[in-house]
Coordinates of C-alpha atoms in Angstrom, one line a residue:
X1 CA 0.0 0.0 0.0
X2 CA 1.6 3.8 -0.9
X3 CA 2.2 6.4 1.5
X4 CA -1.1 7.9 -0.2
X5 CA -3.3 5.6 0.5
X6 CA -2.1 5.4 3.7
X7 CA -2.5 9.2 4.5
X8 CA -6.3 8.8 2.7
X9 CA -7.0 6.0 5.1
X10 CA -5.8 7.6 8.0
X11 CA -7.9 11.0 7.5
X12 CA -11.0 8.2 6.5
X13 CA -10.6 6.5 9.8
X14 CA -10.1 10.0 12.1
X15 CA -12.8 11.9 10.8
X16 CA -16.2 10.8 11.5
X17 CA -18.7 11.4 8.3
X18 CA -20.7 14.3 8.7
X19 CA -25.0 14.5 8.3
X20 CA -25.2 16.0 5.0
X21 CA -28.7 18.0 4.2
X22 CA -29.8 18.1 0.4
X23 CA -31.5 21.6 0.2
X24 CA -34.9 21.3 -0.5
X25 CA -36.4 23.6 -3.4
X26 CA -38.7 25.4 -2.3
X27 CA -42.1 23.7 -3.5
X28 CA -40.8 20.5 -1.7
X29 CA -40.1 22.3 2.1
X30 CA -41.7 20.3 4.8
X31 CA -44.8 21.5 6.8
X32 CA -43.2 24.0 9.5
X33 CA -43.2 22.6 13.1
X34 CA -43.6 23.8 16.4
X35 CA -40.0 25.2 18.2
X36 CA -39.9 22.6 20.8
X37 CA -40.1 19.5 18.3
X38 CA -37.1 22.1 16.3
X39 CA -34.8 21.9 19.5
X40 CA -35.8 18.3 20.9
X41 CA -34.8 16.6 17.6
X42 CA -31.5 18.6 17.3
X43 CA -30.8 17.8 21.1
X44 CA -31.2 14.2 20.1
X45 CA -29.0 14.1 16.7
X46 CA -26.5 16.0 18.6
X47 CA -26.4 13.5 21.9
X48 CA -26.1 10.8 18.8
X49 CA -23.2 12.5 17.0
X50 CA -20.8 12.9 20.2
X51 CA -21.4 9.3 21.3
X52 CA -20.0 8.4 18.0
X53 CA -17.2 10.9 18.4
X54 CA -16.3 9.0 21.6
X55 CA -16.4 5.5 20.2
X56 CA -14.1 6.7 17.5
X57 CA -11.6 8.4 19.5
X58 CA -11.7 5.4 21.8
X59 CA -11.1 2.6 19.2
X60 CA -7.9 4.8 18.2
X61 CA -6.6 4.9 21.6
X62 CA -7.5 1.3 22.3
X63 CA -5.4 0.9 18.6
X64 CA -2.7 2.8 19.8
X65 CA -2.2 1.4 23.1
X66 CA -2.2 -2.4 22.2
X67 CA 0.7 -1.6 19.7
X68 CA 3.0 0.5 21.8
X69 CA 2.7 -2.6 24.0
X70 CA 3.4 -5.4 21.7
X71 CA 6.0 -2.9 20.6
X72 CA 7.3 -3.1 24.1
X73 CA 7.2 -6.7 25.0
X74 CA 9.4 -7.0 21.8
X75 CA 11.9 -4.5 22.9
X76 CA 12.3 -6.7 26.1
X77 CA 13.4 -9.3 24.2
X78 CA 16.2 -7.5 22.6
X79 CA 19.4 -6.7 23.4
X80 CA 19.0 -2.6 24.5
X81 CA 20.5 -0.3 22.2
X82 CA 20.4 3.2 22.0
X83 CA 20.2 3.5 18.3
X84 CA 17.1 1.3 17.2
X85 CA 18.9 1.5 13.2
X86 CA 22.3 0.1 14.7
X87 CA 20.4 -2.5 16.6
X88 CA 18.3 -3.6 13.3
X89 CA 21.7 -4.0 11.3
X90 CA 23.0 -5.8 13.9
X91 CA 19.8 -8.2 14.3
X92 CA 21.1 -12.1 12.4
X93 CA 19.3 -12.3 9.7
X94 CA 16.3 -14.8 9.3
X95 CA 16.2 -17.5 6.2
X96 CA 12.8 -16.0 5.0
X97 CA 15.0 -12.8 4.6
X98 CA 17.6 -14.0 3.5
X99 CA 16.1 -16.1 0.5
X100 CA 14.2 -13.0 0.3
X101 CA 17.3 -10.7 -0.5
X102 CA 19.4 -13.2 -1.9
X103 CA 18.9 -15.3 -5.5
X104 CA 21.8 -17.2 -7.4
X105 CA 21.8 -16.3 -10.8
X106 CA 22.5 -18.8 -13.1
X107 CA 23.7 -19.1 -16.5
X108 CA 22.2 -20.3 -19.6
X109 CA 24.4 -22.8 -21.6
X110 CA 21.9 -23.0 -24.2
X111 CA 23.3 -26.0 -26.2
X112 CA 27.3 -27.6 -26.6
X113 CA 28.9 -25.1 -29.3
X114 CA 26.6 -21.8 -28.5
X115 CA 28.3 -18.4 -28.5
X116 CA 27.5 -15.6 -26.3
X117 CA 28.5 -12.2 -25.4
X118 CA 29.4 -10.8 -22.3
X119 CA 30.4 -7.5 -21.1
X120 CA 33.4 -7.9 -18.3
X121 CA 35.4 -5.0 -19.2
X122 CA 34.2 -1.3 -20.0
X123 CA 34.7 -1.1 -24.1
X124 CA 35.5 -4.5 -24.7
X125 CA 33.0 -8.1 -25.6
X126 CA 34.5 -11.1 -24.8
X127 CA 32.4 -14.1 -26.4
X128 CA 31.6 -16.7 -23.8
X129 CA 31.5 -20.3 -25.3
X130 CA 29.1 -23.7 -24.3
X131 CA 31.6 -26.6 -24.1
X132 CA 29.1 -28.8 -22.2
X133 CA 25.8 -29.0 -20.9
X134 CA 26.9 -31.6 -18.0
X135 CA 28.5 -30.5 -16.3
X136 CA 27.5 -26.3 -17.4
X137 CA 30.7 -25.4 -18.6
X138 CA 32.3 -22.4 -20.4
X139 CA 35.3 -21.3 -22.4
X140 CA 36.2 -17.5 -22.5
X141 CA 39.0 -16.4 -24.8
X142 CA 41.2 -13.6 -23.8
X143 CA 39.9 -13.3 -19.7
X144 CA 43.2 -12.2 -19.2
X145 CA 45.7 -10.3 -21.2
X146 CA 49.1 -11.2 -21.4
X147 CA 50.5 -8.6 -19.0
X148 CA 47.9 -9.5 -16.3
X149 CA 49.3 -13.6 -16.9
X150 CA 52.4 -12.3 -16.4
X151 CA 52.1 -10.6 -12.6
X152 CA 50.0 -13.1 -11.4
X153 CA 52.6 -15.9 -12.1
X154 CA 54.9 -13.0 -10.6
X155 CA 53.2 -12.1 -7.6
X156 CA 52.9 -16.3 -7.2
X157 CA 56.4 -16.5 -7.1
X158 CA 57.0 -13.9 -4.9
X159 CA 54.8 -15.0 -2.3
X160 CA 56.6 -18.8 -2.9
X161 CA 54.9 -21.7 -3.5
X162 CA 54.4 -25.0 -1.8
X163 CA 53.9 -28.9 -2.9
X164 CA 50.0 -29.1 -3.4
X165 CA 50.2 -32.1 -1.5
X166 CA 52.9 -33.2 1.0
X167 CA 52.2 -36.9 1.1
X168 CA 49.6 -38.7 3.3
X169 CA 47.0 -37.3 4.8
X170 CA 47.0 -37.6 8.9
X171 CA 44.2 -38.1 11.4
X172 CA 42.7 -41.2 9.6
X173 CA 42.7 -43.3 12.8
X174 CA 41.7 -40.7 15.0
X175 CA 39.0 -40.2 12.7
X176 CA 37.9 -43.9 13.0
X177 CA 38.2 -44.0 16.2
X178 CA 35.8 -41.1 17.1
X179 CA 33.2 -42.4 15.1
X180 CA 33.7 -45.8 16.4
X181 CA 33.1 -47.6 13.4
X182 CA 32.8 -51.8 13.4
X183 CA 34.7 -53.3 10.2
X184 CA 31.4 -54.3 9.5
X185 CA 30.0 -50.7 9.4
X186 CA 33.4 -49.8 7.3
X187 CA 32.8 -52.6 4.5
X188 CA 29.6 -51.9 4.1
X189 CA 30.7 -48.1 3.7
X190 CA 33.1 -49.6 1.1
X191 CA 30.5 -51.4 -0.9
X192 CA 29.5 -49.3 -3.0
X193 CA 26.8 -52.0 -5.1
X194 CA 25.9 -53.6 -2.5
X195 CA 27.0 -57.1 -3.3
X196 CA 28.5 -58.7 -0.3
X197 CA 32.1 -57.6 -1.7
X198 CA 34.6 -55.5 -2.2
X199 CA 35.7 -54.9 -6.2
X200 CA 39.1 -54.0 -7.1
X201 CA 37.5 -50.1 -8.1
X202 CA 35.6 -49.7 -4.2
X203 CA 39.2 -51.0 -2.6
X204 CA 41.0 -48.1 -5.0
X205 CA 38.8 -45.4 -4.2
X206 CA 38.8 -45.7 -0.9
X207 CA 42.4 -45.5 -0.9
X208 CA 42.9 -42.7 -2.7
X209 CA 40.4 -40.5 -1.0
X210 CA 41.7 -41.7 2.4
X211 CA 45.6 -41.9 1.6
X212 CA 46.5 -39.4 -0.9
X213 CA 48.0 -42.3 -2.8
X214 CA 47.0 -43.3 -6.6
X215 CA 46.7 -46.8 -6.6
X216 CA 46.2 -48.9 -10.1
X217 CA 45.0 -52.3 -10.7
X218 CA 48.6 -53.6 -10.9
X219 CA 49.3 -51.8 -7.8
X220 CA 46.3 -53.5 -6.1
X221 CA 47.3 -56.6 -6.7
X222 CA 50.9 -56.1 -5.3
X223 CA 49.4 -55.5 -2.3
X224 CA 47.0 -58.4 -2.2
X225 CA 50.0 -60.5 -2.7
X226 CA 52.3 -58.7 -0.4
X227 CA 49.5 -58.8 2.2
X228 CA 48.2 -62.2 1.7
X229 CA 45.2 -60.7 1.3
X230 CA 42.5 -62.3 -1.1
X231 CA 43.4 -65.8 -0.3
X232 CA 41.2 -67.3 -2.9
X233 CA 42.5 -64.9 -5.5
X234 CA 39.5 -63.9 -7.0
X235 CA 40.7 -60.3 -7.1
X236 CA 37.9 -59.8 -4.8
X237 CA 37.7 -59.3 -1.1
X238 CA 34.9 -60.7 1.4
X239 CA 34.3 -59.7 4.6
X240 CA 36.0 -62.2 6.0
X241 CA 39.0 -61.3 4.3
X242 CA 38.6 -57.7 5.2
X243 CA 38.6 -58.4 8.6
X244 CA 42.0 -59.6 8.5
X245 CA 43.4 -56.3 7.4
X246 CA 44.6 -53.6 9.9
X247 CA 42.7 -49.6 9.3
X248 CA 46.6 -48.7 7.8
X249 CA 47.5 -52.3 6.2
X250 CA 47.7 -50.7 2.5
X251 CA 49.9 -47.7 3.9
X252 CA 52.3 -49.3 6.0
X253 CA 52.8 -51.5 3.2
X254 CA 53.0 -48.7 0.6
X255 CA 55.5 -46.8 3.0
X256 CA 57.4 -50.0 2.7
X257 CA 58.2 -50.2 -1.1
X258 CA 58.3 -46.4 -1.1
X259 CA 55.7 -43.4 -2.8
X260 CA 57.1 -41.6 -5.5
X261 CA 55.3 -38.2 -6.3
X262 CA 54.1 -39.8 -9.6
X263 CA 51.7 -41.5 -7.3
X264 CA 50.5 -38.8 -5.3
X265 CA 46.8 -38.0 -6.2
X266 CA 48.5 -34.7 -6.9
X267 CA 51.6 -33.9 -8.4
X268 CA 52.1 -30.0 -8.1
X269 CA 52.9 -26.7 -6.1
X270 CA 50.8 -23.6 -5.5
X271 CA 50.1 -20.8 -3.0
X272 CA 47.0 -18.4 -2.6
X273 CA 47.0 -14.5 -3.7
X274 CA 44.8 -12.3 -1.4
X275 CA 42.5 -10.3 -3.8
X276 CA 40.4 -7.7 -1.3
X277 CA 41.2 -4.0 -0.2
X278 CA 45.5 -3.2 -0.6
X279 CA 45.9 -6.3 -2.8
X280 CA 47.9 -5.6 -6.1
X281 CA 45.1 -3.7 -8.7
X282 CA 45.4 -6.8 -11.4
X283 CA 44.3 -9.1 -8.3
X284 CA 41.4 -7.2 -7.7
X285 CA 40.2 -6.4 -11.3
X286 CA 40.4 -10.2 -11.9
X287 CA 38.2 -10.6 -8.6
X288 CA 35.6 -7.8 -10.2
X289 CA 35.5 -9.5 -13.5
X290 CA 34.7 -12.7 -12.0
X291 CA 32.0 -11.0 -10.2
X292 CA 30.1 -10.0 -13.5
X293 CA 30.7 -12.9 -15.4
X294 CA 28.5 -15.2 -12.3
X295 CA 26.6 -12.5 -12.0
X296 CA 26.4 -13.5 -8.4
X297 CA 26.3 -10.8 -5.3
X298 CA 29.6 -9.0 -4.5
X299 CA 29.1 -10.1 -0.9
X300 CA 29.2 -14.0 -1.7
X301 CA 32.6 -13.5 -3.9
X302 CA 34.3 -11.1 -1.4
X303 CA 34.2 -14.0 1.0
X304 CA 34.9 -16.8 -1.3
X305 CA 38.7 -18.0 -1.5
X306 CA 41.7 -16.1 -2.6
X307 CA 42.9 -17.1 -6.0
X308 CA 45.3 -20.0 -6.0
X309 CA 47.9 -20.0 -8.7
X310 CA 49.2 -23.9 -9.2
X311 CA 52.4 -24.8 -11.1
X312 CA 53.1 -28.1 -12.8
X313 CA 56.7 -29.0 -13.7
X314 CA 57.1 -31.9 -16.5
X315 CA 55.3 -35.0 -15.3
X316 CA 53.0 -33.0 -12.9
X317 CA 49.5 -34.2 -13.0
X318 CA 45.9 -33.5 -11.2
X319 CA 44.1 -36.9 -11.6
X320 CA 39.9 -36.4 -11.8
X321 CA 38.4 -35.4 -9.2
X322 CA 35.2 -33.0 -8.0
X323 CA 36.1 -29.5 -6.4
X324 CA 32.9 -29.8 -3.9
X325 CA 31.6 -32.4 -2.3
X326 CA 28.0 -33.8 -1.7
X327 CA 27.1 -32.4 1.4
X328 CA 24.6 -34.2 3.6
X329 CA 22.9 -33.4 6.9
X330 CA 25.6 -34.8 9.0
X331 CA 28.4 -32.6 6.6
X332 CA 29.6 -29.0 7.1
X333 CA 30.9 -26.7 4.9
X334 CA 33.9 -25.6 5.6
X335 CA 33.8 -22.0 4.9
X336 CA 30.5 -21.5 7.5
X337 CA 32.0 -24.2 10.0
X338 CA 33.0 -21.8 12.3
X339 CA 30.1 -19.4 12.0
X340 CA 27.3 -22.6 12.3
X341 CA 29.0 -24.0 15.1
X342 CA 28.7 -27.3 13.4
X343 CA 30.2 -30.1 15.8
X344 CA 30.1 -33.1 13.1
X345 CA 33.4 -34.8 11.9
X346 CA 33.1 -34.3 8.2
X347 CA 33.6 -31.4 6.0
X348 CA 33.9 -30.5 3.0
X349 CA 34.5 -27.2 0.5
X350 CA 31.4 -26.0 -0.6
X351 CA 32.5 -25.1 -3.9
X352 CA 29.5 -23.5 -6.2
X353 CA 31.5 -22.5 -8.9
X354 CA 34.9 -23.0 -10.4
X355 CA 37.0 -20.5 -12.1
X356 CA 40.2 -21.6 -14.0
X357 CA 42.8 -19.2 -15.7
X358 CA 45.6 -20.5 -18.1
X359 CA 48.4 -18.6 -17.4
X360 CA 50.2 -19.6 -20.1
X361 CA 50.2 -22.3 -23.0
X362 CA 51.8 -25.4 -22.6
X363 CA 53.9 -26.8 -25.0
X364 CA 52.8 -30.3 -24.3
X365 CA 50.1 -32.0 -22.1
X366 CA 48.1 -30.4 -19.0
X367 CA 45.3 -29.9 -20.8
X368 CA 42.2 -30.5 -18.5
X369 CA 39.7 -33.1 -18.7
X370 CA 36.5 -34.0 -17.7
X371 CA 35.9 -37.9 -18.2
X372 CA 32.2 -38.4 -18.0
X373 CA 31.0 -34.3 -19.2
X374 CA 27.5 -34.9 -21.1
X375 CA 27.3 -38.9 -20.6
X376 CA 24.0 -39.9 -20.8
X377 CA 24.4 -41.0 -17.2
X378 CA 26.5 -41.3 -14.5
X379 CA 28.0 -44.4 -13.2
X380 CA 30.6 -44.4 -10.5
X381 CA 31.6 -48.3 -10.8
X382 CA 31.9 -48.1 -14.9
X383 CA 34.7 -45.6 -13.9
X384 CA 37.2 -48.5 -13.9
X385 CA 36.3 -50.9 -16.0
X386 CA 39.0 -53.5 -17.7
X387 CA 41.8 -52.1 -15.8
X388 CA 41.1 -48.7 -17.6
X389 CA 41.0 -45.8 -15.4
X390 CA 39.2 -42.8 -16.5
X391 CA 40.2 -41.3 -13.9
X392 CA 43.9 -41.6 -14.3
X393 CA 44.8 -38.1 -16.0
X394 CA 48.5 -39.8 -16.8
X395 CA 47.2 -42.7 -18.9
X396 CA 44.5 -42.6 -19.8
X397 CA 43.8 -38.8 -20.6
X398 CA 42.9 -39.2 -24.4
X399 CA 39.6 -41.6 -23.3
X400 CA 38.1 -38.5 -21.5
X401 CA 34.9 -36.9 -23.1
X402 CA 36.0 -33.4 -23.0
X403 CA 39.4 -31.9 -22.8
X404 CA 40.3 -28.3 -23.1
X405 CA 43.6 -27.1 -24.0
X406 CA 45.7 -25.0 -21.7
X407 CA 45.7 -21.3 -24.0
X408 CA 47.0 -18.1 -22.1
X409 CA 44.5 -16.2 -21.4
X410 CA 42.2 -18.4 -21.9
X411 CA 39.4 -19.0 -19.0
X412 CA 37.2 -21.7 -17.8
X413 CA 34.3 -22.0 -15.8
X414 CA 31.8 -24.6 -14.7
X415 CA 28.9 -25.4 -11.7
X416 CA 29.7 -27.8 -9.6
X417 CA 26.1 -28.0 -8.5
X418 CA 22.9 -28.2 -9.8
X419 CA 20.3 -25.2 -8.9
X420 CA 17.7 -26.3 -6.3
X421 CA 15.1 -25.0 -8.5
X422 CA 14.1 -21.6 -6.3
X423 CA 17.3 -20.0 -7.2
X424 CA 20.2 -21.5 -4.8
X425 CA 22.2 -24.6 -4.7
X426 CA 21.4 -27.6 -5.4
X427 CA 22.8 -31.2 -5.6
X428 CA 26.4 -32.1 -6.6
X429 CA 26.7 -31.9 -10.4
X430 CA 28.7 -35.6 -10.7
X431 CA 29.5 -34.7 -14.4
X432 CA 31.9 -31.9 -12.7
X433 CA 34.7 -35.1 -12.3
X434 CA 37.7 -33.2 -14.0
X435 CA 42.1 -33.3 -13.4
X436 CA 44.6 -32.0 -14.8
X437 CA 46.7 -34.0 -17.7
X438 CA 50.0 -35.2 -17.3
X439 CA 52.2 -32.3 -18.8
X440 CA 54.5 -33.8 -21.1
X441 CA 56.6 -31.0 -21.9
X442 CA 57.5 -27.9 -20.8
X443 CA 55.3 -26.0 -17.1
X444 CA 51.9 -25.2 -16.6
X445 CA 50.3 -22.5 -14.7
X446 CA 47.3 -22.2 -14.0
X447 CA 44.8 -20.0 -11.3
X448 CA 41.6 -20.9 -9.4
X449 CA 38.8 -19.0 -8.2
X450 CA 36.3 -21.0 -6.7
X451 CA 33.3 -18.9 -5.3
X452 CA 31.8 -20.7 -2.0
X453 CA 28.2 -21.0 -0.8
X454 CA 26.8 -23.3 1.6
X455 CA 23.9 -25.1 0.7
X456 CA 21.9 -24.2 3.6
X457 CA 20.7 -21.4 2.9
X458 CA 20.8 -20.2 7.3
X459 CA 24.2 -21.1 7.6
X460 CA 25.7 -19.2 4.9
X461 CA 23.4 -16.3 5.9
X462 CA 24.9 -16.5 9.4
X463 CA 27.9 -16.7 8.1
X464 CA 27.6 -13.0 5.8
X465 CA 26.6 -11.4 8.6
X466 CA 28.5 -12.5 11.5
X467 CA 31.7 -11.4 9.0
X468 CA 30.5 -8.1 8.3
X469 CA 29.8 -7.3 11.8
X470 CA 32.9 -8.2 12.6
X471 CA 34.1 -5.8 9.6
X472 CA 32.0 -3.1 10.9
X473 CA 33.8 -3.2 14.5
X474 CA 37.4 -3.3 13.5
X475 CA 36.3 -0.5 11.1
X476 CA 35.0 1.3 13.8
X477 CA 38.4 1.2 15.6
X478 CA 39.8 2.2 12.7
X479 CA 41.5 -1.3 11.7
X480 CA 41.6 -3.0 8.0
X481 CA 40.9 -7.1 8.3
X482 CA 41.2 -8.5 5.1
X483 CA 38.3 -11.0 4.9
X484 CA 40.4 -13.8 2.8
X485 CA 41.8 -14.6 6.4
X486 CA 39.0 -16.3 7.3
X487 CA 39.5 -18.9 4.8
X488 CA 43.5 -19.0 5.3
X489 CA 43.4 -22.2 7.6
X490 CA 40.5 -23.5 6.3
X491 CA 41.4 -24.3 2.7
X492 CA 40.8 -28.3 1.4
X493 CA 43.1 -29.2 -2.0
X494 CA 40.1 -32.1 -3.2

């Protein structure tokens, strides 16, 4: 309703309607009447007209008062402030608002080859290309120019980079332990189809998710042999035989014989460039230009990772894998952990959408590929089938679907989850498996901007808010925090 109407109702409900008196013409005037009927019936429409003056003015007070009180009895509720603006900014936001003030946009891919045009940069088009429909994935030539390549890989060098993955992962044990799981409860984890046993793909994707360690079929059965392991060497293993095997059997064995890099998950180096108020101007124009290319809110991408710049020396390698996980009731995210006080064991990054920059063009290899992008379905046990690995990115690259060759300047970007349908996340996209190639010549750089939302739609409004507020008050004491700290401890390689 408008101010207008308002006002018109208001001045509707104040003023009490007047009697109004059609003037008579003169051959219709009544009969004339004695003096004492005059002044009796005007005594009586008077008395008449000030009772309903007093009903009126009482219904507005009886109005008035019941508000100021439920207007009190929710000030007694809240914290007391002496500015009732401050103390409505500082009020956590509900979901209803939140979903309110808040909608995802998401891109149209159209169909596989379509060409589209997008404005990123005042007085310039770049032409945004379809490379799939599953997962929704884009090509963009020229994101970058050449000098802006140039400083990142700079600025990445400067800041000195570390191996992308040191070697196994710690805390597996402890992790067992705290959920107290029966090897009963862990094979049945395991089995992925149900069948009463544990295939040679279940046994190798375990590992590597648990161990850091790429395992192949010929690796596999080293270990069975070393470990005595399927004794009716069937290549399978039951639960009996599972049983037998220690939580760390297949690493203290591995440790043993010895793990090269080349069978690390991950083969690589990188560090993480902060992008937000002071960082270098390229840093931040990338971060603005990501920004309009989503077209997603500026809040959600302030607070989204740093950019990571990864380099891969020859033989360097990023076998398939999914930026995000599925994340289930019992699973947090990790960028709202802290703010949801979430006290389950598993996490994961909550990773809507990835950005990735070619830095520069390879002279051989690293291209990136994405096994499975617009099968007609997804199967995780036709993965590995006939001891052929799609998801080995150093054999068996060439059988991908989809590979996209690393051209400077060049950027890509895909969902790694579906929409929900009312405009925010959905379910994991599975079609967003993807790793990096074996480079076979020369280095590769690369840069990722991955742009994080939580799925639940409270917790990442909890999250916005309790991280401005806590922007507002260092501003207010007239302190800078750069907001990529928040994430600087935080940070999962998948």
């Amino acid at each position: 309703m408008t101010e207008k109407q308002n006002s018109v109702d208001a001045e509707e409900t104040a003023a009490p309607a007047r009697p109004t008196l059609r003037l008579r013409q003169p051959s219709e005037r009544a009969p004339t009447k004695s003096s004492v009927c005059s002044r009796s019936y005007f005594v009586v429409v008077m008395v008449f007209f000030h009772i309903y003056i007093i009903n009126v003015i009482a219904l507005l007070l009886y109005v008035h008062y019941n508000n100021g009180e439920a207007g009190d009895s929710g000030r007694d509720h809240e914290a007391p402030s002496s500015n009732p603006r401050l103390a409505e900014s500082h009020r956590p936001p509900s979901k209803s608002e939140f979903l309110r003030d808040v909608s995802l946009t998401r891109l149209e891919g159209i169909r596989v080859g379509h060409v589209q045009k997008v404005s990123l940069v005042p007085d310039k088009v770049h032409k945004m290309r379809t490379l799939s429909m599953k997962p929704l994935l884009f090509e963009i030539p020229n994101f970058l120019s050449e000098d802006e390549c140039r400083v990142v890989m700079q600025l990445a060098q400067l800041k000195g980079l570390m191996e992308s993955q040191l070697m196994v992962q710690d805390g597996q044990e402890e992790l067992a332990k705290e959920l107290n799981l029966s090897p009963e409860e862990i094979f049945n984890l395991l089995d992925i189809n149900k069948d009463g046993q544990l295939q040679m793909h279940e046994i190798l994707t375990h590992s590597r998710v648990r161990d850091g360690i790429w395992l192949t079929p010929e690796n596999l059965r080293e270990i069975y042999a070393g470990l005595q392991a399927d004794k009716d060497a069937n290549g399978l293993l039951s639960l009996e035989e599972f049983k037998l095997l220690s939580n760390d059997a297949f690493q203290r064995f591995l440790f043993q014989r010895g793990v090269k890099s080349s069978q690390l998950v991950r083969n690589s180096r990188h560090t993480w460039l902060y992008q937000g108020r002071g960082a270098h101007q390229v840093l931040q124009d990338i971060k603005t230009r990501v920004t309009r290319l989503t077209r997603l809110p500026s809040s959600i991408v302030d607070l989204s990772e740093p950019l990571q710049v990864v380099r891969y020396e020859e033989g360097g390698h990023y076998h398939a894998h999914h930026d995000s996980g599925p994340v289930y009731p019992e699973t947090a995210c990790t960028h709202t952990r802290l703010a949801a006080n979430a006290s389950t064991p598993f996490e994961t990054s909550c990773r809507y959408i990835t950005v990735l920059f070619y830095l520069n063009s390879v002279e051989g290899g690293g291209e990136t590929a994405f096994p499975v992008a617009d099968n007609r379905t997804y199967d995780e046990v036709s993965l590995i089938q006939n001891d052929v690995d799609l998801m080995d990115t150093r054999r068996n690259c060439d059988k991908s679907n989809l590979r996209v060759k690393p051209t400077k300047g060049t950027a890509v970007f895909w969902y790694n989850y579906l929409s929900d349908g009312r405009g925010w996340v959905g379910e994991q996209d599975e079609y967003a498996l993807h790793g990096g190639c074996m480079v076979t010549r020369g280095t590769k750089w690369v840069a990722n901007k991955w742009i994080n939302i939580d799925p639940d739609y409270q917790r990442q409004a909890q999250y916005q808010h309790l991280v401005s507020q806590q922007l507002d008050d260092e501003d207010d004491e007239g302190l800078t925090l750069n907001p990529d700290l928040h994430h600087s401890d935080i940070h999962q390689d998948l």
